[in-house]
Amino acid sequence: MIDQALSPPEMLEISCENCGADLIVEPALKTAECPYCASTSIVERPASGGHTEPVYALGFVIGRDRARELCLAWIKSRGLFTPKSFKTAPPERGRGLYSPAYLFCAVAHSEYTCQIGENYTETYTTTDSKGRVVVRTRTRTEHRSLAGRSASYVRDVLVTASAGISNKLLEQVEPFDLRALLRYTPALLSGWIAEEASVAREECRALARTESLEKIGQRLSRMMPGDSHSDLRYSTRLEDEVTDLLLLPIWVFAVKHETDAEPVQILVNGQTGEVAGFVPRSWTRILGVTLIVLLLALAVFAVVGAALSF
Ligand SMILES: [Zn+2]
C-alpha cells in the first residue's frame, strides 16, 4: 500500500550506483545523470516496496532561473582563496528535487547544577601615594550553587535522510520555514524528482538527539540567573519523540571547474534561496597571499629598524 502511494505505477524508480541515492521520477524526467553527484551510473530498479512514506512536504517557491541567478552570485562572491576557474565556471544542470529529511520533536526533561555568580559593590578605605586616606569601591562576585529541573519542548530539528546531501551541507541552507508544511500527497511530486529516504530512521534519530541536546545546553545557559555562571552540568531525558519524514525543496547545481576534477555540488534552498556548497581552495593563491604578507612584514621591520638606528 505504502509503495503504491509513494510511486504510482507511472513513476520510475532509479538508483545512483555512485552516491547511493534512490530516486523516483516520472518517465518524462528520466535522467542519465545523478542530480546529486552528476555520475552517469544510473540504473533502473524494480519497484522495491516497503519505503517510508513522507508525512509532510515543503513546496518550491524559488524557480529554476532565480535559483541559477542566486547560485551564480554566490559563486562570484567567494573569497580570495577560491580558484579563478571556479569563480568563472557556469553552474550546470540545475535540478529541482525533493530531498528527504527527518523532522524531530521531543519533550526534554533536564536536571542541572551550576555555579551562579552575583556581583556586588564593596566600599573600602585605603591610602594614596601621599599617605591620605581615600574611600574607593570595587566589584566583588559572590558564588552560590544552584540545582534545578527544567522541562521544555525541542522542536523543528531537521536531519538529512538523503544519500546525496550531507547533514553539514543541509544545515548550511537551513532554516526552512516550517509554517508552510503541507501534508504529503504523491501529486506534489509531479514535475519533480524525489529521493527516497536512504539513511535509516534510527541513524537520523540519533543525530537529531545529539543536535537537540546541544540546543538544550544553550537554552539552559541562557536561562541561568545571576551576573555570570560557570560549571553548568545537566542530564536530559527525551520523551514523546516524534520523527516524521518530510520532503524538502532543493535545487542542485554542479560546477565543473577543472576537467579532471569531480564537479562541485551547490545547493539552493528551494524555499528561501539560501545557497551553500563546499568551495575548492587554490593553494597557489594561498601561497601567493602568504608570501605577500611575509614580504610586507619584512619591509615594515626594515623601515622600523632603519628609523631606530638613527
Ligand atoms: Zn549520485
GROMACS .gro file of C-alpha atoms in nm, residues 19-133:
model
  115
   19CYS     CA    1   2.635   0.805  -0.427
   20GLY     CA    2   2.357   0.559  -0.345
   21ALA     CA    3   2.062   0.795  -0.389
   22ASP     CA    4   1.734   0.615  -0.463
   23LEU     CA    5   1.525   0.842  -0.683
   24ILE     CA    6   1.169   0.842  -0.806
   25VAL     CA    7   1.096   1.021  -1.133
   26GLU     CA    8   0.825   1.047  -1.393
   27PRO     CA    9   0.928   0.867  -1.714
   28ALA     CA   10   0.945   1.205  -1.892
   29LEU     CA   11   1.205   1.324  -1.638
   30LYS     CA   12   1.418   1.014  -1.669
   31THR     CA   13   1.773   1.132  -1.628
   32ALA     CA   14   2.101   0.988  -1.746
   33GLU     CA   15   2.294   1.167  -1.470
   34CYS     CA   16   2.251   1.162  -1.095
   35PRO     CA   17   2.117   1.503  -0.990
   36TYR     CA   18   2.335   1.494  -0.677
   37CYS     CA   19   2.675   1.374  -0.790
   38ALA     CA   20   2.644   1.404  -1.171
   39SER     CA   21   2.755   1.043  -1.208
   40THR     CA   22   2.618   0.855  -1.509
   41SER     CA   23   2.598   0.527  -1.317
   42ILE     CA   24   2.219   0.542  -1.308
   43VAL     CA   25   2.037   0.212  -1.304
   44GLU     CA   26   1.667   0.147  -1.325
   45ARG     CA   27   1.544  -0.074  -1.044
   46PRO     CA   28   1.224  -0.267  -0.991
   47ALA     CA   29   0.966  -0.112  -0.757
   48SER     CA   30   1.112  -0.216  -0.425
   49GLY     CA   31   0.824  -0.159  -0.184
   50GLY     CA   32   0.847  -0.107   0.189
   51HIS     CA   33   0.954   0.260   0.171
   52THR     CA   34   0.872   0.501   0.444
   53GLU     CA   35   0.610   0.736   0.311
   54PRO     CA   36   0.675   1.106   0.377
   55VAL     CA   37   0.435   1.274   0.619
   56TYR     CA   38   0.497   1.633   0.506
   57ALA     CA   39   0.647   1.827   0.219
   58LEU     CA   40   0.751   2.187   0.160
   59GLY     CA   41   0.672   2.332  -0.183
   60PHE     CA   42   0.912   2.512  -0.416
   61VAL     CA   43   0.896   2.893  -0.401
   62ILE     CA   44   1.216   2.966  -0.599
   63GLY     CA   45   1.210   2.880  -0.970
   64ARG     CA   46   1.499   2.740  -1.172
   65ASP     CA   47   1.608   3.075  -1.325
   66ARG     CA   48   1.611   3.254  -0.990
   67ALA     CA   49   1.796   2.961  -0.830
   68ARG     CA   50   2.059   2.979  -1.105
   69GLU     CA   51   2.099   3.357  -1.054
   70LEU     CA   52   2.146   3.312  -0.680
   71CYS     CA   53   2.394   3.031  -0.741
   72LEU     CA   54   2.596   3.247  -0.986
   73ALA     CA   55   2.604   3.543  -0.746
   74TRP     CA   56   2.716   3.314  -0.465
   75ILE     CA   57   2.998   3.163  -0.673
   76LYS     CA   58   3.121   3.511  -0.773
   77SER     CA   59   3.123   3.633  -0.413
   78ARG     CA   60   3.353   3.355  -0.286
   79GLY     CA   61   3.673   3.462  -0.112
   80LEU     CA   62   4.027   3.538  -0.211
   81PHE     CA   63   4.147   3.178  -0.191
   82THR     CA   64   3.891   3.042  -0.439
   83PRO     CA   65   4.039   2.933  -0.773
   84LYS     CA   66   3.956   3.166  -1.063
   85SER     CA   67   3.844   2.866  -1.269
   86PHE     CA   68   3.571   2.808  -1.008
   87LYS     CA   69   3.457   3.169  -0.988
   88THR     CA   70   3.407   3.187  -1.364
   89ALA     CA   71   3.259   2.839  -1.417
   90PRO     CA   72   2.890   2.834  -1.503
   91PRO     CA   73   2.661   2.635  -1.273
   92GLU     CA   74   2.535   2.344  -1.478
   93ARG     CA   75   2.230   2.120  -1.483
   94GLY     CA   76   2.023   2.270  -1.202
   95ARG     CA   77   1.772   2.010  -1.099
   96GLY     CA   78   1.493   2.073  -0.855
   97LEU     CA   79   1.440   1.779  -0.632
   98TYR     CA   80   1.255   1.681  -0.322
   99SER     CA   81   1.517   1.568  -0.077
  100PRO     CA   82   1.418   1.357   0.226
  101ALA     CA   83   1.484   1.468   0.584
  102TYR     CA   84   1.356   1.373   0.925
  103LEU     CA   85   1.184   1.630   1.141
  104PHE     CA   86   1.240   1.559   1.509
  105CYS     CA   87   1.041   1.690   1.806
  106ALA     CA   88   1.053   1.579   2.172
  107VAL     CA   89   0.985   1.683   2.528
  108ALA     CA   90   1.310   1.732   2.722
  109HIS     CA   91   1.334   1.685   3.098
  110SER     CA   92   1.663   1.818   3.233
  111GLU     CA   93   1.828   1.822   3.573
  112TYR     CA   94   2.110   2.069   3.614
  113THR     CA   95   2.366   2.204   3.859
  114CYS     CA   96   2.555   2.528   3.818
  115GLN     CA   97   2.770   2.787   3.997
  116ILE     CA   98   2.597   3.125   3.988
  117GLY     CA   99   2.796   3.445   4.033
  118GLU     CA  100   2.631   3.760   4.167
  119ASN     CA  101   2.814   4.090   4.163
  120TYR     CA  102   2.804   4.346   4.444
  121THR     CA  103   2.989   4.666   4.512
  122GLU     CA  104   3.211   4.692   4.815
  123THR     CA  105   3.339   5.017   4.970
  124TYR     CA  106   3.682   5.021   5.132
  125THR     CA  107   3.935   5.272   5.254
  126THR     CA  108   4.296   5.286   5.150
  127THR     CA  109   4.582   5.535   5.142
  128ASP     CA  110   4.701   5.704   4.825
  129SER     CA  111   5.061   5.776   4.724
  130LYS     CA  112   5.073   6.086   4.950
  131GLY     CA  113   4.953   5.894   5.255
  132ARG     CA  114   4.598   6.038   5.253
  133VAL     CA  115   4.305   5.814   5.343
   0.00000   0.00000   0.00000
